[in-house]
């Protein structure tokens, strides 16, 4: 995501002007402009922002696990611990950091409109840097969980239990469960220009649905996979192939192949 300030966003086309909700073409233009700005950012800026995003989104696992440790015996425990999953995403989104799954729509929209070699290369560059940086951030956090007393024993045990459930998913199940996450996060990005002061509530609601549905997310999932690897529970290579790769594919299908292409199709004749 770009580093624009809220007052800068409010002055742009489609930004909740005069209390009027922006039209779909206006939303497309605004998000496309964000995508262009992302593709023009230096690689180093994208990289450090992506690492920070990986660090912060890992708090979704921490808080979810802390609530899981307290409520796992309750019939409605999953509904409560899923609340914790929202925290990391709220931190990343409102800190305007580079989270890979948001980039499955933002730089894609201008590239769909103008699929030039330059745009295709820059989209690939943003995707690659975001993904690698996010993984570095989650790997660092997972190492801290394992090798330092940064979380309580009860929370750590809950984190291991949650992570093991994710690692036990097969290739196809990880892929299919990744599609709703990509679709919902792309929808969240699309709603931002028209959400105004309600955006925090929308972030909370959308991410809560992802957690409640046990849908997979490639970046939070990578923290869970790295946690198991650093603890010596499972080999990292099979988990990357059987869990992270299909989740990545599913997130991209949901965010790009489904939402971004449909968003482009509905406005292309009006632009």
PDB file of C-alpha atoms in Angstrom:
ATOM      1  CA  UNK A   1       0.000   0.000   0.000  1.00  0.00           C
ATOM      2  CA  UNK A   2       1.131   3.564  -0.593  1.00  0.00           C
ATOM      3  CA  UNK A   3       2.375   5.956   2.094  1.00  0.00           C
ATOM      4  CA  UNK A   4      -0.124   8.718   1.394  1.00  0.00           C
ATOM      5  CA  UNK A   5      -1.593  10.587   4.331  1.00  0.00           C
ATOM      6  CA  UNK A   6      -5.346  10.583   4.974  1.00  0.00           C
ATOM      7  CA  UNK A   7      -5.691  14.284   4.097  1.00  0.00           C
ATOM      8  CA  UNK A   8      -3.951  13.663   0.778  1.00  0.00           C
ATOM      9  CA  UNK A   9      -6.312  10.799   0.007  1.00  0.00           C
ATOM     10  CA  UNK A  10      -9.363  12.906   0.752  1.00  0.00           C
ATOM     11  CA  UNK A  11      -8.414  15.423  -1.933  1.00  0.00           C
ATOM     12  CA  UNK A  12      -8.133  12.845  -4.698  1.00  0.00           C
ATOM     13  CA  UNK A  13     -10.804  11.798  -7.203  1.00  0.00           C
ATOM     14  CA  UNK A  14     -13.353   9.433  -5.713  1.00  0.00           C
ATOM     15  CA  UNK A  15     -12.400  10.229  -2.112  1.00  0.00           C
ATOM     16  CA  UNK A  16     -15.699  10.674  -0.270  1.00  0.00           C
ATOM     17  CA  UNK A  17     -16.216  14.165  -1.707  1.00  0.00           C
ATOM     18  CA  UNK A  18     -19.184  16.179  -0.497  1.00  0.00           C
ATOM     19  CA  UNK A  19     -20.554  13.072   1.179  1.00  0.00           C
ATOM     20  CA  UNK A  20     -21.140  11.394  -2.218  1.00  0.00           C
ATOM     21  CA  UNK A  21     -20.111   7.788  -2.657  1.00  0.00           C
ATOM     22  CA  UNK A  22     -17.678   7.449  -5.594  1.00  0.00           C
ATOM     23  CA  UNK A  23     -18.809   5.528  -8.638  1.00  0.00           C
ATOM     24  CA  UNK A  24     -17.157   2.299  -9.735  1.00  0.00           C
ATOM     25  CA  UNK A  25     -15.075   4.062 -12.436  1.00  0.00           C
ATOM     26  CA  UNK A  26     -13.912   6.615  -9.836  1.00  0.00           C
ATOM     27  CA  UNK A  27     -12.931   3.828  -7.458  1.00  0.00           C
ATOM     28  CA  UNK A  28     -11.078   2.083 -10.271  1.00  0.00           C
ATOM     29  CA  UNK A  29      -9.176   5.264 -11.119  1.00  0.00           C
ATOM     30  CA  UNK A  30      -8.213   5.911  -7.509  1.00  0.00           C
ATOM     31  CA  UNK A  31      -6.976   2.381  -6.842  1.00  0.00           C
ATOM     32  CA  UNK A  32      -5.180   2.333 -10.206  1.00  0.00           C
ATOM     33  CA  UNK A  33      -3.407   5.544  -9.241  1.00  0.00           C
ATOM     34  CA  UNK A  34      -2.295   3.888  -6.007  1.00  0.00           C
ATOM     35  CA  UNK A  35      -1.038   0.979  -8.070  1.00  0.00           C
ATOM     36  CA  UNK A  36       0.960   3.300 -10.330  1.00  0.00           C
ATOM     37  CA  UNK A  37       2.521   4.936  -7.284  1.00  0.00           C
ATOM     38  CA  UNK A  38       3.413   1.504  -5.883  1.00  0.00           C
ATOM     39  CA  UNK A  39       5.104   0.492  -9.123  1.00  0.00           C
ATOM     40  CA  UNK A  40       7.122   3.723  -9.148  1.00  0.00           C
ATOM     41  CA  UNK A  41       8.484   3.279  -5.617  1.00  0.00           C
ATOM     42  CA  UNK A  42      12.161   2.283  -5.213  1.00  0.00           C
ATOM     43  CA  UNK A  43      12.765  -1.404  -4.582  1.00  0.00           C
ATOM     44  CA  UNK A  44      14.464  -0.682  -1.257  1.00  0.00           C
ATOM     45  CA  UNK A  45      11.408   1.212   0.005  1.00  0.00           C
ATOM     46  CA  UNK A  46       9.119  -1.646  -0.968  1.00  0.00           C
ATOM     47  CA  UNK A  47      11.445  -4.180   0.638  1.00  0.00           C
ATOM     48  CA  UNK A  48      11.694  -2.551   4.064  1.00  0.00           C
ATOM     49  CA  UNK A  49       7.983  -1.804   4.095  1.00  0.00           C
ATOM     50  CA  UNK A  50       7.263  -5.467   3.286  1.00  0.00           C
ATOM     51  CA  UNK A  51       9.519  -6.693   6.105  1.00  0.00           C
ATOM     52  CA  UNK A  52       7.722  -4.406   8.546  1.00  0.00           C
ATOM     53  CA  UNK A  53       4.395  -5.779   7.287  1.00  0.00           C
ATOM     54  CA  UNK A  54       5.583  -9.345   7.897  1.00  0.00           C
ATOM     55  CA  UNK A  55       6.595  -8.453  11.438  1.00  0.00           C
ATOM     56  CA  UNK A  56       3.318  -6.741  12.290  1.00  0.00           C
ATOM     57  CA  UNK A  57       0.919  -9.173  10.611  1.00  0.00           C
ATOM     58  CA  UNK A  58       2.412 -11.899  12.823  1.00  0.00           C
ATOM     59  CA  UNK A  59       0.538 -10.326  15.729  1.00  0.00           C
ATOM     60  CA  UNK A  60      -2.579 -11.894  14.215  1.00  0.00           C
ATOM     61  CA  UNK A  61      -1.178 -15.283  15.219  1.00  0.00           C
ATOM     62  CA  UNK A  62      -0.107 -14.065  18.675  1.00  0.00           C
ATOM     63  CA  UNK A  63      -3.459 -12.583  19.669  1.00  0.00           C
ATOM     64  CA  UNK A  64      -5.482 -15.399  18.110  1.00  0.00           C
ATOM     65  CA  UNK A  65      -3.357 -17.918  20.035  1.00  0.00           C
ATOM     66  CA  UNK A  66      -3.686 -15.997  23.304  1.00  0.00           C
ATOM     67  CA  UNK A  67      -7.479 -16.048  22.967  1.00  0.00           C
ATOM     68  CA  UNK A  68      -7.401 -19.679  21.814  1.00  0.00           C
ATOM     69  CA  UNK A  69      -5.540 -20.643  25.000  1.00  0.00           C
ATOM     70  CA  UNK A  70      -8.306 -19.102  27.097  1.00  0.00           C
ATOM     71  CA  UNK A  71     -11.362 -20.239  25.138  1.00  0.00           C
ATOM     72  CA  UNK A  72     -10.478 -23.533  23.407  1.00  0.00           C
ATOM     73  CA  UNK A  73     -12.744 -25.482  25.764  1.00  0.00           C
ATOM     74  CA  UNK A  74     -15.775 -23.347  25.007  1.00  0.00           C
ATOM     75  CA  UNK A  75     -18.347 -24.193  22.333  1.00  0.00           C
ATOM     76  CA  UNK A  76     -18.017 -20.662  20.920  1.00  0.00           C
ATOM     77  CA  UNK A  77     -14.253 -20.486  21.415  1.00  0.00           C
ATOM     78  CA  UNK A  78     -13.476 -20.237  17.691  1.00  0.00           C
ATOM     79  CA  UNK A  79     -15.768 -17.234  17.342  1.00  0.00           C
ATOM     80  CA  UNK A  80     -13.802 -15.501  20.105  1.00  0.00           C
ATOM     81  CA  UNK A  81     -10.240 -16.409  19.123  1.00  0.00           C
ATOM     82  CA  UNK A  82     -10.973 -15.359  15.520  1.00  0.00           C
ATOM     83  CA  UNK A  83     -11.277 -11.799  16.835  1.00  0.00           C
ATOM     84  CA  UNK A  84      -7.551 -11.812  17.525  1.00  0.00           C
ATOM     85  CA  UNK A  85      -6.741 -12.605  13.897  1.00  0.00           C
ATOM     86  CA  UNK A  86      -7.819  -9.101  12.892  1.00  0.00           C
ATOM     87  CA  UNK A  87      -5.109  -7.297  14.879  1.00  0.00           C
ATOM     88  CA  UNK A  88      -2.119  -7.848  12.597  1.00  0.00           C
ATOM     89  CA  UNK A  89      -4.044  -6.822   9.501  1.00  0.00           C
ATOM     90  CA  UNK A  90      -5.334  -3.649  11.167  1.00  0.00           C
ATOM     91  CA  UNK A  91      -1.758  -2.734  12.104  1.00  0.00           C
ATOM     92  CA  UNK A  92      -0.417  -3.369   8.587  1.00  0.00           C
ATOM     93  CA  UNK A  93      -3.234  -1.642   6.716  1.00  0.00           C
ATOM     94  CA  UNK A  94      -3.319   1.489   8.849  1.00  0.00           C
ATOM     95  CA  UNK A  95       0.489   1.716   8.928  1.00  0.00           C
ATOM     96  CA  UNK A  96       0.309   1.703   5.089  1.00  0.00           C
ATOM     97  CA  UNK A  97       2.769  -1.172   4.730  1.00  0.00           C
ATOM     98  CA  UNK A  98       3.352  -3.588   1.867  1.00  0.00           C
ATOM     99  CA  UNK A  99       1.234  -6.704   2.339  1.00  0.00           C
ATOM    100  CA  UNK A 100       1.387  -9.093  -0.601  1.00  0.00           C
ATOM    101  CA  UNK A 101      -2.324  -9.911  -0.742  1.00  0.00           C
ATOM    102  CA  UNK A 102      -3.290  -6.260  -1.142  1.00  0.00           C
ATOM    103  CA  UNK A 103      -0.961  -6.082  -4.119  1.00  0.00           C
ATOM    104  CA  UNK A 104      -2.956  -8.773  -5.909  1.00  0.00           C
ATOM    105  CA  UNK A 105      -5.287  -5.942  -6.977  1.00  0.00           C
ATOM    106  CA  UNK A 106      -3.600  -2.529  -6.521  1.00  0.00           C
ATOM    107  CA  UNK A 107      -0.812  -2.690  -9.166  1.00  0.00           C
ATOM    108  CA  UNK A 108      -2.790  -5.176 -11.242  1.00  0.00           C
ATOM    109  CA  UNK A 109      -5.554  -2.732 -12.232  1.00  0.00           C
ATOM    110  CA  UNK A 110      -3.318  -0.314 -14.194  1.00  0.00           C
ATOM    111  CA  UNK A 111      -1.472  -3.274 -15.692  1.00  0.00           C
ATOM    112  CA  UNK A 112      -4.711  -4.825 -16.967  1.00  0.00           C
ATOM    113  CA  UNK A 113      -5.618  -1.488 -18.576  1.00  0.00           C
ATOM    114  CA  UNK A 114      -2.156  -1.082 -20.137  1.00  0.00           C
ATOM    115  CA  UNK A 115      -0.322  -4.437 -20.237  1.00  0.00           C
ATOM    116  CA  UNK A 116       2.950  -2.929 -21.424  1.00  0.00           C
ATOM    117  CA  UNK A 117       6.256  -4.711 -20.735  1.00  0.00           C
ATOM    118  CA  UNK A 118       7.133  -1.947 -18.245  1.00  0.00           C
ATOM    119  CA  UNK A 119       3.882  -2.343 -16.300  1.00  0.00           C
ATOM    120  CA  UNK A 120       4.112  -6.135 -16.314  1.00  0.00           C
ATOM    121  CA  UNK A 121       7.703  -5.970 -15.065  1.00  0.00           C
ATOM    122  CA  UNK A 122       6.881  -3.469 -12.322  1.00  0.00           C
ATOM    123  CA  UNK A 123       3.884  -5.499 -11.161  1.00  0.00           C
ATOM    124  CA  UNK A 124       6.108  -8.576 -10.951  1.00  0.00           C
ATOM    125  CA  UNK A 125       8.733  -6.530  -9.095  1.00  0.00           C
ATOM    126  CA  UNK A 126       6.199  -5.286  -6.526  1.00  0.00           C
ATOM    127  CA  UNK A 127       4.813  -8.795  -6.080  1.00  0.00           C
ATOM    128  CA  UNK A 128       8.224 -10.421  -5.699  1.00  0.00           C
ATOM    129  CA  UNK A 129       9.619  -7.851  -3.279  1.00  0.00           C
ATOM    130  CA  UNK A 130       6.428  -7.806  -1.192  1.00  0.00           C
ATOM    131  CA  UNK A 131       6.318 -11.582  -0.930  1.00  0.00           C
ATOM    132  CA  UNK A 132       9.989 -12.028  -0.044  1.00  0.00           C
ATOM    133  CA  UNK A 133       9.945  -9.118   2.420  1.00  0.00           C
ATOM    134  CA  UNK A 134       6.780 -10.413   4.095  1.00  0.00           C
ATOM    135  CA  UNK A 135       8.356 -13.873   4.442  1.00  0.00           C
ATOM    136  CA  UNK A 136      11.495 -12.406   5.991  1.00  0.00           C
ATOM    137  CA  UNK A 137       9.374 -10.512   8.515  1.00  0.00           C
ATOM    138  CA  UNK A 138       7.302 -13.557   9.498  1.00  0.00           C
ATOM    139  CA  UNK A 139      10.418 -15.749   9.676  1.00  0.00           C
ATOM    140  CA  UNK A 140      12.023 -13.290  12.096  1.00  0.00           C
ATOM    141  CA  UNK A 141       8.924 -13.199  14.284  1.00  0.00           C
ATOM    142  CA  UNK A 142       8.611 -16.989  14.268  1.00  0.00           C
ATOM    143  CA  UNK A 143      12.245 -17.248  15.379  1.00  0.00           C
ATOM    144  CA  UNK A 144      11.540 -14.838  18.240  1.00  0.00           C
ATOM    145  CA  UNK A 145       8.574 -16.967  19.310  1.00  0.00           C
ATOM    146  CA  UNK A 146      10.718 -20.116  19.381  1.00  0.00           C
ATOM    147  CA  UNK A 147      14.062 -18.877  20.705  1.00  0.00           C
ATOM    148  CA  UNK A 148      13.024 -16.155  23.161  1.00  0.00           C
ATOM    149  CA  UNK A 149      10.395 -15.949  25.937  1.00  0.00           C
ATOM    150  CA  UNK A 150       8.530 -13.230  24.034  1.00  0.00           C
ATOM    151  CA  UNK A 151       5.187 -15.030  24.525  1.00  0.00           C
ATOM    152  CA  UNK A 152       3.909 -17.058  27.443  1.00  0.00           C
ATOM    153  CA  UNK A 153       4.133 -20.841  27.425  1.00  0.00           C
ATOM    154  CA  UNK A 154       0.360 -21.170  27.139  1.00  0.00           C
ATOM    155  CA  UNK A 155       0.251 -18.802  24.164  1.00  0.00           C
ATOM    156  CA  UNK A 156       3.176 -20.572  22.492  1.00  0.00           C
ATOM    157  CA  UNK A 157       1.497 -23.959  22.893  1.00  0.00           C
ATOM    158  CA  UNK A 158      -1.673 -22.507  21.349  1.00  0.00           C
ATOM    159  CA  UNK A 159       0.369 -21.079  18.464  1.00  0.00           C
ATOM    160  CA  UNK A 160       1.849 -24.511  17.839  1.00  0.00           C
ATOM    161  CA  UNK A 161      -1.604 -26.106  17.882  1.00  0.00           C
ATOM    162  CA  UNK A 162      -2.991 -23.555  15.411  1.00  0.00           C
ATOM    163  CA  UNK A 163       0.047 -23.891  13.155  1.00  0.00           C
ATOM    164  CA  UNK A 164      -0.130 -27.686  13.146  1.00  0.00           C
ATOM    165  CA  UNK A 165      -3.738 -27.554  11.927  1.00  0.00           C
ATOM    166  CA  UNK A 166      -2.632 -25.339   9.030  1.00  0.00           C
ATOM    167  CA  UNK A 167       0.317 -27.596   8.173  1.00  0.00           C
ATOM    168  CA  UNK A 168      -1.970 -30.623   8.024  1.00  0.00           C
ATOM    169  CA  UNK A 169      -3.988 -29.152   5.160  1.00  0.00           C
ATOM    170  CA  UNK A 170      -3.341 -30.791   1.809  1.00  0.00           C
ATOM    171  CA  UNK A 171      -2.322 -29.003  -1.388  1.00  0.00           C
ATOM    172  CA  UNK A 172      -5.819 -28.737  -2.863  1.00  0.00           C
ATOM    173  CA  UNK A 173      -7.452 -27.771   0.425  1.00  0.00           C
ATOM    174  CA  UNK A 174      -4.868 -25.020   1.017  1.00  0.00           C
ATOM    175  CA  UNK A 175      -5.438 -23.699  -2.509  1.00  0.00           C
ATOM    176  CA  UNK A 176      -9.229 -23.690  -2.289  1.00  0.00           C
ATOM    177  CA  UNK A 177      -9.225 -22.120   1.193  1.00  0.00           C
ATOM    178  CA  UNK A 178      -6.842 -19.429  -0.075  1.00  0.00           C
ATOM    179  CA  UNK A 179      -9.229 -18.183  -2.753  1.00  0.00           C
ATOM    180  CA  UNK A 180     -11.814 -16.559  -0.424  1.00  0.00           C
ATOM    181  CA  UNK A 181      -9.039 -14.750   1.457  1.00  0.00           C
ATOM    182  CA  UNK A 182      -7.665 -13.220  -1.746  1.00  0.00           C
ATOM    183  CA  UNK A 183     -11.158 -12.289  -2.910  1.00  0.00           C
ATOM    184  CA  UNK A 184     -12.161 -10.693   0.405  1.00  0.00           C
ATOM    185  CA  UNK A 185      -8.959  -8.667   0.805  1.00  0.00           C
ATOM    186  CA  UNK A 186      -9.239  -7.405  -2.772  1.00  0.00           C
ATOM    187  CA  UNK A 187     -12.837  -6.417  -2.005  1.00  0.00           C
ATOM    188  CA  UNK A 188     -11.585  -4.604   1.093  1.00  0.00           C
ATOM    189  CA  UNK A 189      -9.133  -2.586  -0.995  1.00  0.00           C
ATOM    190  CA  UNK A 190     -11.921  -1.796  -3.471  1.00  0.00           C
ATOM    191  CA  UNK A 191     -14.183  -0.539  -0.650  1.00  0.00           C
ATOM    192  CA  UNK A 192     -11.592   1.787   0.859  1.00  0.00           C
ATOM    193  CA  UNK A 193     -12.305   4.874  -1.317  1.00  0.00           C
ATOM    194  CA  UNK A 194     -16.014   4.835  -0.441  1.00  0.00           C
ATOM    195  CA  UNK A 195     -15.774   3.716   3.186  1.00  0.00           C
ATOM    196  CA  UNK A 196     -14.798   7.038   4.781  1.00  0.00           C
ATOM    197  CA  UNK A 197     -14.563   6.824   8.586  1.00  0.00           C
ATOM    198  CA  UNK A 198     -16.017   3.314   8.608  1.00  0.00           C
ATOM    199  CA  UNK A 199     -12.929   1.715   7.061  1.00  0.00           C
ATOM    200  CA  UNK A 200     -11.605   0.419  10.395  1.00  0.00           C
ATOM    201  CA  UNK A 201     -14.865  -1.419  10.961  1.00  0.00           C
ATOM    202  CA  UNK A 202     -14.713  -2.869   7.460  1.00  0.00           C
ATOM    203  CA  UNK A 203     -11.149  -4.118   7.986  1.00  0.00           C
ATOM    204  CA  UNK A 204     -12.200  -5.745  11.245  1.00  0.00           C
ATOM    205  CA  UNK A 205     -15.277  -7.361   9.677  1.00  0.00           C
ATOM    206  CA  UNK A 206     -13.583  -8.693   6.541  1.00  0.00           C
ATOM    207  CA  UNK A 207     -10.571 -10.139   8.365  1.00  0.00           C
ATOM    208  CA  UNK A 208     -12.852 -11.627  11.022  1.00  0.00           C
ATOM    209  CA  UNK A 209     -14.766 -13.438   8.271  1.00  0.00           C
ATOM    210  CA  UNK A 210     -11.473 -14.825   6.930  1.00  0.00           C
ATOM    211  CA  UNK A 211     -10.544 -16.125  10.390  1.00  0.00           C
ATOM    212  CA  UNK A 212     -14.008 -17.455  11.200  1.00  0.00           C
ATOM    213  CA  UNK A 213     -14.132 -19.337   7.897  1.00  0.00           C
ATOM    214  CA  UNK A 214     -10.661 -20.839   8.475  1.00  0.00           C
ATOM    215  CA  UNK A 215      -9.581 -19.463   5.109  1.00  0.00           C
ATOM    216  CA  UNK A 216      -5.837 -19.512   4.476  1.00  0.00           C
ATOM    217  CA  UNK A 217      -3.623 -16.467   4.059  1.00  0.00           C
ATOM    218  CA  UNK A 218      -0.157 -16.901   2.607  1.00  0.00           C
ATOM    219  CA  UNK A 219       1.633 -14.398   4.864  1.00  0.00           C
ATOM    220  CA  UNK A 220       0.093 -15.330   8.230  1.00  0.00           C
ATOM    221  CA  UNK A 221       0.377 -18.945   7.099  1.00  0.00           C
ATOM    222  CA  UNK A 222       4.091 -18.481   6.490  1.00  0.00           C
ATOM    223  CA  UNK A 223       4.535 -17.379  10.115  1.00  0.00           C
ATOM    224  CA  UNK A 224       2.833 -20.592  11.209  1.00  0.00           C
ATOM    225  CA  UNK A 225       4.999 -22.687   8.891  1.00  0.00           C
ATOM    226  CA  UNK A 226       8.223 -20.986  10.005  1.00  0.00           C
ATOM    227  CA  UNK A 227       7.185 -21.514  13.634  1.00  0.00           C
ATOM    228  CA  UNK A 228       6.900 -25.275  13.123  1.00  0.00           C
ATOM    229  CA  UNK A 229      10.181 -25.339  11.201  1.00  0.00           C
ATOM    230  CA  UNK A 230      12.185 -23.384  13.798  1.00  0.00           C
ATOM    231  CA  UNK A 231      10.729 -25.573  16.565  1.00  0.00           C
ATOM    232  CA  UNK A 232      11.883 -28.663  14.644  1.00  0.00           C
ATOM    233  CA  UNK A 233       8.397 -30.140  14.354  1.00  0.00           C
ATOM    234  CA  UNK A 234       8.358 -30.399  10.554  1.00  0.00           C
ATOM    235  CA  UNK A 235      10.712 -29.915   7.593  1.00  0.00           C
ATOM    236  CA  UNK A 236      10.212 -26.556   5.922  1.00  0.00           C
ATOM    237  CA  UNK A 237      10.519 -27.667   2.275  1.00  0.00           C
ATOM    238  CA  UNK A 238       7.464 -29.978   2.220  1.00  0.00           C
ATOM    239  CA  UNK A 239       5.404 -27.353   4.046  1.00  0.00           C
ATOM    240  CA  UNK A 240       6.380 -24.686   1.528  1.00  0.00           C
ATOM    241  CA  UNK A 241       5.311 -26.962  -1.339  1.00  0.00           C
ATOM    242  CA  UNK A 242       2.155 -28.401   0.213  1.00  0.00           C
ATOM    243  CA  UNK A 243       0.890 -25.355   2.132  1.00  0.00           C
ATOM    244  CA  UNK A 244       2.503 -22.026   1.243  1.00  0.00           C
ATOM    245  CA  UNK A 245       2.592 -22.510  -2.545  1.00  0.00           C
ATOM    246  CA  UNK A 246      -1.067 -23.553  -2.928  1.00  0.00           C
ATOM    247  CA  UNK A 247      -2.189 -20.838  -0.503  1.00  0.00           C
ATOM    248  CA  UNK A 248      -0.254 -18.304  -2.571  1.00  0.00           C
ATOM    249  CA  UNK A 249      -1.918 -19.568  -5.748  1.00  0.00           C
ATOM    250  CA  UNK A 250      -5.336 -19.442  -4.098  1.00  0.00           C
ATOM    251  CA  UNK A 251      -4.821 -15.882  -2.820  1.00  0.00           C
ATOM    252  CA  UNK A 252      -3.731 -14.734  -6.286  1.00  0.00           C
ATOM    253  CA  UNK A 253      -6.693 -16.458  -7.964  1.00  0.00           C
ATOM    254  CA  UNK A 254      -9.107 -14.814  -5.538  1.00  0.00           C
ATOM    255  CA  UNK A 255      -7.547 -11.347  -5.608  1.00  0.00           C
ATOM    256  CA  UNK A 256      -6.411 -11.080  -9.227  1.00  0.00           C
ATOM    257  CA  UNK A 257      -8.079 -13.672 -11.456  1.00  0.00           C
ATOM    258  CA  UNK A 258     -11.470 -13.183  -9.831  1.00  0.00           C
ATOM    259  CA  UNK A 259     -11.804  -9.748  -8.256  1.00  0.00           C
ATOM    260  CA  UNK A 260      -9.356  -7.567 -10.228  1.00  0.00           C
ATOM    261  CA  UNK A 261     -10.423  -8.900 -13.626  1.00  0.00           C
ATOM    262  CA  UNK A 262     -14.106  -8.553 -12.742  1.00  0.00           C
ATOM    263  CA  UNK A 263     -13.499  -5.021 -11.453  1.00  0.00           C
ATOM    264  CA  UNK A 264     -11.848  -4.140 -14.757  1.00  0.00           C
ATOM    265  CA  UNK A 265     -14.617  -5.764 -16.800  1.00  0.00           C
ATOM    266  CA  UNK A 266     -17.357  -3.770 -15.086  1.00  0.00           C
ATOM    267  CA  UNK A 267     -15.757  -0.357 -15.718  1.00  0.00           C
ATOM    268  CA  UNK A 268     -13.716  -0.684 -18.914  1.00  0.00           C
ATOM    269  CA  UNK A 269     -16.518   0.651 -21.145  1.00  0.00           C
ATOM    270  CA  UNK A 270     -17.076   3.653 -18.865  1.00  0.00           C
ATOM    271  CA  UNK A 271     -13.483   4.878 -18.593  1.00  0.00           C
TER     272      UNK A 271
END
